[in-house]
Amino acid sequence: MFGAGTLDERMLRRSIYFMIKRSKLIPSMQLFDSPEPLVSQGSRPATIIAPQALHFMNNGQVRASAMELARQLKAQPDTAAAVTLGYQTVLGRAPTPKEQKSIASFIDVQEKSYANNGRELALADFVQVLFGLNEFIYVQ
Amino acid sequence: MNPDFNLQVQDALNRRVFLRNTTSFLGLSALAGLTQAKTSSSGLPGFPTHAAKAKRIIYLFQSGAPSQMDLFDPKPAIADRRGEDLPDSIRKGQRLTTMTSGQKKFPVAPTIFKFGRHGQSGMEFSELLPHLSKQADKLAMIRTVHTEAINHDPAITFCQTGHQLAGRPSIGSWLSYGLGSENRDLPAYIVLTSFGSGRPNDQPLYDRLWSSGFLPTRHQGVKFRNTGDAVLYLSNPPGVDTATRRRTLDRLNSLNRERLSQVGDPEIATRIAQYELAFRMQSSVPELLDVSKEPKHVLDSYGPDVHRPGSYAANCLLARRMAERDVRFVQLFHMGWDHHGGLPKAVAGQCKDTDQPTAALLNDLEQRGLLKDTLVVWGGEFGRTVYSQGNLSATNYGRDHHPRCFTMLMAGAGIRGGVTYGETDDYCYNIVRDPVGVHDLNATILDQLGIDHEKLTYKFQGRDYRLTDVHGKPVKGVLA
């Protein structure tokens, strides 16, 4: 709880359990309208800003999570099963046939663009696409 | 498409739109949220409220509080009163900080620096500012700014938000909220910080000083860090190149667009737009920061520090580049002006950091035709005391915090150059004529940007808030 504390990006706790130091606000929480900790707040605005997109695209923790899930997807027998498991894990639903097709071709192209470890990296890109969906940010 | 699914989605969507429209800030901002979906640059309807003289502002905040009587407000009448106790008739029992309230004596410390008159107006500057003094005819000097706060953090918070307690929106966030952004590739409010050489371990600056408070966070200041990556997460993860990234975004956008066509939530359109802005920032920010194509004579004009990223000089140059790209509000914070002891040496160091770059910035803006619609503000959070904190010697003294009067400078759009406004008493302790409160200063800034400061409000916790609270009057005396 002290020192790096909740500024440590490897923290896996839910943010409701974070201790917030007023002098060390958590950058990724601030990106997503975390309430000003010094005053009470009646409603929490939900804004959509470019730094959130940068966060989902390039933050180390986000990429690490995507890679972690990609390793699980890689163990699936084929691409269709990997896409289904990805949708189930991230969005809690199966992909539509159209999505299934679209993502399969995407994974194929991405895989060829990497020199090494293409399968895993392509699957990580797929997971990051899921993270960037409005549907992921707003749970049904 | 499955009609049940569609119904469900519509239901959820309606609920969310309904909640958004009723629980938060009714009407106006919900409308602003919808227009936001189309373009990231829109402000509030009806703004600006009158013709703006300034399109943008560069605010050069001198954090720690520069000494007004060593730089801008000479007091020849007390030159021969060195060491005499400050008369009670002047102090009038004013509260002091605990740093000097225990002192037995309050010895008057006249400045040891020489003053001269400059420009056609004969504006007075200390010898510590040889470059800035040459810009006298561009500057309005306000000698009678006063504040409520007596310590740094509440005082800076007061300048930034109009309130000493943290939590309200900062001035740049108010501007972004009211006027929107002019540049589709960069944020509307950018903050740059630098460490001073006068007192390297000065007070810290908290990110909440440029926070959007209770305004939506898209209006918060984006701080470019002074070391390492200027903007976080600007670089692709290791091993991912631009083409690979572009394909990922294209796929993401097509899926988000698919969803948009099904459910029609404008928020999805905004999200697509923000991913595109993020992608553009990956090239616009490095382009903004790349000064390698600046001509040598321009770099030289800002002084040798311009080559050190994160210095005040380098930040001044970046401020000009941001002004060229129509960033609405650029705010620099230069730390290190808090001189409780050893003031003569420390203030000289601070002036060396800032004097030449500030003057160069004014010239550079003028030469590019930008000064006529850019408002430049220079100043700190309060002033310093005429009496010495600690021992007074022939060559050394310190000064404590002094909220009752201090000097700020303005230049550029709508400002009458060469004006010295307001008058302080012989001890530079009290205001004799034309006081200017921090709310007046902020009202003046908003006025130049075409905003009636009484009309820019936001409903929060049952009250209409504004930057100037229930105060503030534009200072007509410094306006052209």
PDB file of C-alpha atoms in Angstrom, chain A residues 9 23 27 30-31 33 36 38-43 45-50 52-60 63 87 98-99 102-103 105-106 109-110 113-114 125 128-129 131-135 137-138 140, chain B residues 8-9 12 16 23-24 166-167 206-208 211 215-218 220 231-237 239-240 244-245 247-249 251-252 255-256 258-259 265 267-268 270-271 274-275 277-279 281-282 460-461:
ATOM      1  CA  GLU A   9       0.758  -1.078 -13.049  1.00  0.00           C
ATOM      2  CA  SER A  23      -0.726  13.496  -4.330  1.00  0.00           C
ATOM      3  CA  PRO A  27      -3.050   8.068 -14.354  1.00  0.00           C
ATOM      4  CA  GLN A  30      -7.922   9.601 -14.176  1.00  0.00           C
ATOM      5  CA  LEU A  31      -8.273   8.849 -17.858  1.00  0.00           C
ATOM      6  CA  ASP A  33     -13.228  10.000 -15.065  1.00  0.00           C
ATOM      7  CA  GLU A  36     -11.744  13.999  -7.714  1.00  0.00           C
ATOM      8  CA  LEU A  38     -11.070  15.599  -2.261  1.00  0.00           C
ATOM      9  CA  VAL A  39     -14.741  16.416  -2.769  1.00  0.00           C
ATOM     10  CA  SER A  40     -17.884  14.344  -2.960  1.00  0.00           C
ATOM     11  CA  GLN A  41     -19.279  13.859  -6.414  1.00  0.00           C
ATOM     12  CA  GLY A  42     -22.974  13.354  -7.138  1.00  0.00           C
ATOM     13  CA  SER A  43     -22.550  11.849 -10.571  1.00  0.00           C
ATOM     14  CA  PRO A  45     -19.326  11.845 -16.001  1.00  0.00           C
ATOM     15  CA  ALA A  46     -18.410   9.377 -18.727  1.00  0.00           C
ATOM     16  CA  THR A  47     -16.150  11.092 -21.193  1.00  0.00           C
ATOM     17  CA  ILE A  48     -14.481   9.715 -24.243  1.00  0.00           C
ATOM     18  CA  ILE A  49     -11.061  11.208 -24.910  1.00  0.00           C
ATOM     19  CA  ALA A  50      -8.137  10.408 -27.167  1.00  0.00           C
ATOM     20  CA  GLN A  52      -8.075   6.673 -23.429  1.00  0.00           C
ATOM     21  CA  ALA A  53      -7.585   5.358 -26.939  1.00  0.00           C
ATOM     22  CA  LEU A  54      -3.807   5.749 -26.593  1.00  0.00           C
ATOM     23  CA  HIS A  55      -4.043   3.876 -23.304  1.00  0.00           C
ATOM     24  CA  PHE A  56      -5.913   0.958 -24.857  1.00  0.00           C
ATOM     25  CA  MET A  57      -3.563   0.908 -27.830  1.00  0.00           C
ATOM     26  CA  ASN A  58      -0.164   1.305 -26.168  1.00  0.00           C
ATOM     27  CA  ASN A  59      -0.242   0.971 -22.383  1.00  0.00           C
ATOM     28  CA  GLY A  60       2.078  -1.810 -21.220  1.00  0.00           C
ATOM     29  CA  ARG A  63      -0.735  -5.047 -24.026  1.00  0.00           C
ATOM     30  CA  TYR A  87     -15.477 -13.039 -27.652  1.00  0.00           C
ATOM     31  CA  LYS A  98     -20.033 -11.884 -39.848  1.00  0.00           C
ATOM     32  CA  GLU A  99     -17.657 -11.033 -36.996  1.00  0.00           C
ATOM     33  CA  SER A 102     -14.049 -10.625 -40.439  1.00  0.00           C
ATOM     34  CA  ILE A 103     -11.787 -11.403 -37.473  1.00  0.00           C
ATOM     35  CA  SER A 105      -9.240 -12.730 -42.083  1.00  0.00           C
ATOM     36  CA  PHE A 106      -7.800 -10.015 -39.808  1.00  0.00           C
ATOM     37  CA  VAL A 109      -3.220 -10.810 -42.327  1.00  0.00           C
ATOM     38  CA  GLN A 110      -1.697  -9.757 -39.000  1.00  0.00           C
ATOM     39  CA  SER A 113       2.983  -9.269 -41.014  1.00  0.00           C
ATOM     40  CA  TYR A 114       5.084 -10.412 -38.050  1.00  0.00           C
ATOM     41  CA  ASP A 125      -4.002  -7.634 -31.790  1.00  0.00           C
ATOM     42  CA  GLN A 128      -6.873  -5.372 -28.372  1.00  0.00           C
ATOM     43  CA  VAL A 129      -9.573  -4.849 -30.981  1.00  0.00           C
ATOM     44  CA  PHE A 131     -10.702  -4.052 -25.729  1.00  0.00           C
ATOM     45  CA  GLY A 132     -11.314  -1.034 -27.968  1.00  0.00           C
ATOM     46  CA  LEU A 133     -14.964  -1.825 -28.611  1.00  0.00           C
ATOM     47  CA  ASN A 134     -17.553   0.419 -27.028  1.00  0.00           C
ATOM     48  CA  GLU A 135     -19.316  -2.811 -26.145  1.00  0.00           C
ATOM     49  CA  ILE A 137     -16.391  -0.526 -22.017  1.00  0.00           C
ATOM     50  CA  TYR A 138     -20.155  -0.526 -21.453  1.00  0.00           C
ATOM     51  CA  GLN A 140     -24.851  -4.855 -21.219  1.00  0.00           C
TER      52      GLN A 140
ATOM     53  CA  GLN B   8     -32.812  -5.098 -25.535  1.00  0.00           C
ATOM     54  CA  VAL B   9     -30.121  -2.844 -26.870  1.00  0.00           C
ATOM     55  CA  ALA B  12     -30.477  -0.155 -22.518  1.00  0.00           C
ATOM     56  CA  ARG B  16     -28.549   5.450 -20.577  1.00  0.00           C
ATOM     57  CA  THR B  23     -29.069  13.340 -13.659  1.00  0.00           C
ATOM     58  CA  SER B  24     -26.202  15.270 -15.118  1.00  0.00           C
ATOM     59  CA  ALA B 166      -8.924  21.882  -4.809  1.00  0.00           C
ATOM     60  CA  GLY B 167     -11.723  20.351  -6.851  1.00  0.00           C
ATOM     61  CA  TYR B 206       0.157  18.619  -8.641  1.00  0.00           C
ATOM     62  CA  ASP B 207      -1.655  17.470 -11.764  1.00  0.00           C
ATOM     63  CA  ARG B 208      -4.926  18.617 -10.257  1.00  0.00           C
ATOM     64  CA  SER B 211      -7.718  19.224 -13.786  1.00  0.00           C
ATOM     65  CA  LEU B 215     -16.320  19.364 -15.901  1.00  0.00           C
ATOM     66  CA  PRO B 216     -16.073  16.342 -18.226  1.00  0.00           C
ATOM     67  CA  THR B 217     -12.467  15.140 -18.303  1.00  0.00           C
ATOM     68  CA  ARG B 218     -12.005  15.705 -22.003  1.00  0.00           C
ATOM     69  CA  GLN B 220      -8.544  18.595 -18.588  1.00  0.00           C
ATOM     70  CA  VAL B 231       2.854  12.067 -23.930  1.00  0.00           C
ATOM     71  CA  LEU B 232       2.276   8.662 -22.354  1.00  0.00           C
ATOM     72  CA  TYR B 233       1.542   5.670 -24.558  1.00  0.00           C
ATOM     73  CA  LEU B 234       2.307   7.587 -27.731  1.00  0.00           C
ATOM     74  CA  SER B 235       4.600   4.878 -29.069  1.00  0.00           C
ATOM     75  CA  ASN B 236       3.324   1.568 -30.383  1.00  0.00           C
ATOM     76  CA  PRO B 237       4.160  -1.477 -28.236  1.00  0.00           C
ATOM     77  CA  GLY B 239       7.385  -4.928 -32.369  1.00  0.00           C
ATOM     78  CA  VAL B 240       4.190  -3.285 -33.644  1.00  0.00           C
ATOM     79  CA  THR B 244       0.116  -3.317 -38.305  1.00  0.00           C
ATOM     80  CA  ARG B 245      -1.394  -0.762 -35.960  1.00  0.00           C
ATOM     81  CA  ARG B 247      -4.964  -2.490 -39.677  1.00  0.00           C
ATOM     82  CA  THR B 248      -5.890  -3.098 -36.031  1.00  0.00           C
ATOM     83  CA  LEU B 249      -7.588   0.299 -35.858  1.00  0.00           C
ATOM     84  CA  ARG B 251     -10.781  -3.497 -37.896  1.00  0.00           C
ATOM     85  CA  LEU B 252     -11.739  -1.936 -34.582  1.00  0.00           C
ATOM     86  CA  LEU B 255     -16.676  -3.349 -35.734  1.00  0.00           C
ATOM     87  CA  ASN B 256     -17.535  -0.206 -33.769  1.00  0.00           C
ATOM     88  CA  GLU B 258     -21.237  -2.017 -37.255  1.00  0.00           C
ATOM     89  CA  ARG B 259     -22.428  -1.605 -33.694  1.00  0.00           C
ATOM     90  CA  ASP B 265     -25.554   5.414 -29.789  1.00  0.00           C
ATOM     91  CA  GLU B 267     -21.101   7.690 -27.945  1.00  0.00           C
ATOM     92  CA  ILE B 268     -19.802   5.019 -30.293  1.00  0.00           C
ATOM     93  CA  THR B 270     -17.273   9.683 -30.445  1.00  0.00           C
ATOM     94  CA  ARG B 271     -15.188   6.682 -29.563  1.00  0.00           C
ATOM     95  CA  GLN B 274     -11.161   9.590 -30.477  1.00  0.00           C
ATOM     96  CA  TYR B 275      -9.334   6.503 -31.740  1.00  0.00           C
ATOM     97  CA  LEU B 277      -7.423  11.455 -32.946  1.00  0.00           C
ATOM     98  CA  ALA B 278      -5.156   9.162 -30.912  1.00  0.00           C
ATOM     99  CA  PHE B 279      -3.739   7.739 -34.115  1.00  0.00           C
ATOM    100  CA  MET B 281      -1.538  12.336 -32.206  1.00  0.00           C
ATOM    101  CA  GLN B 282       0.995   9.558 -32.700  1.00  0.00           C
ATOM    102  CA  PHE B 460     -22.812  21.057 -10.057  1.00  0.00           C
ATOM    103  CA  GLN B 461     -24.183  19.946  -6.692  1.00  0.00           C
TER     104      GLN B 461
END
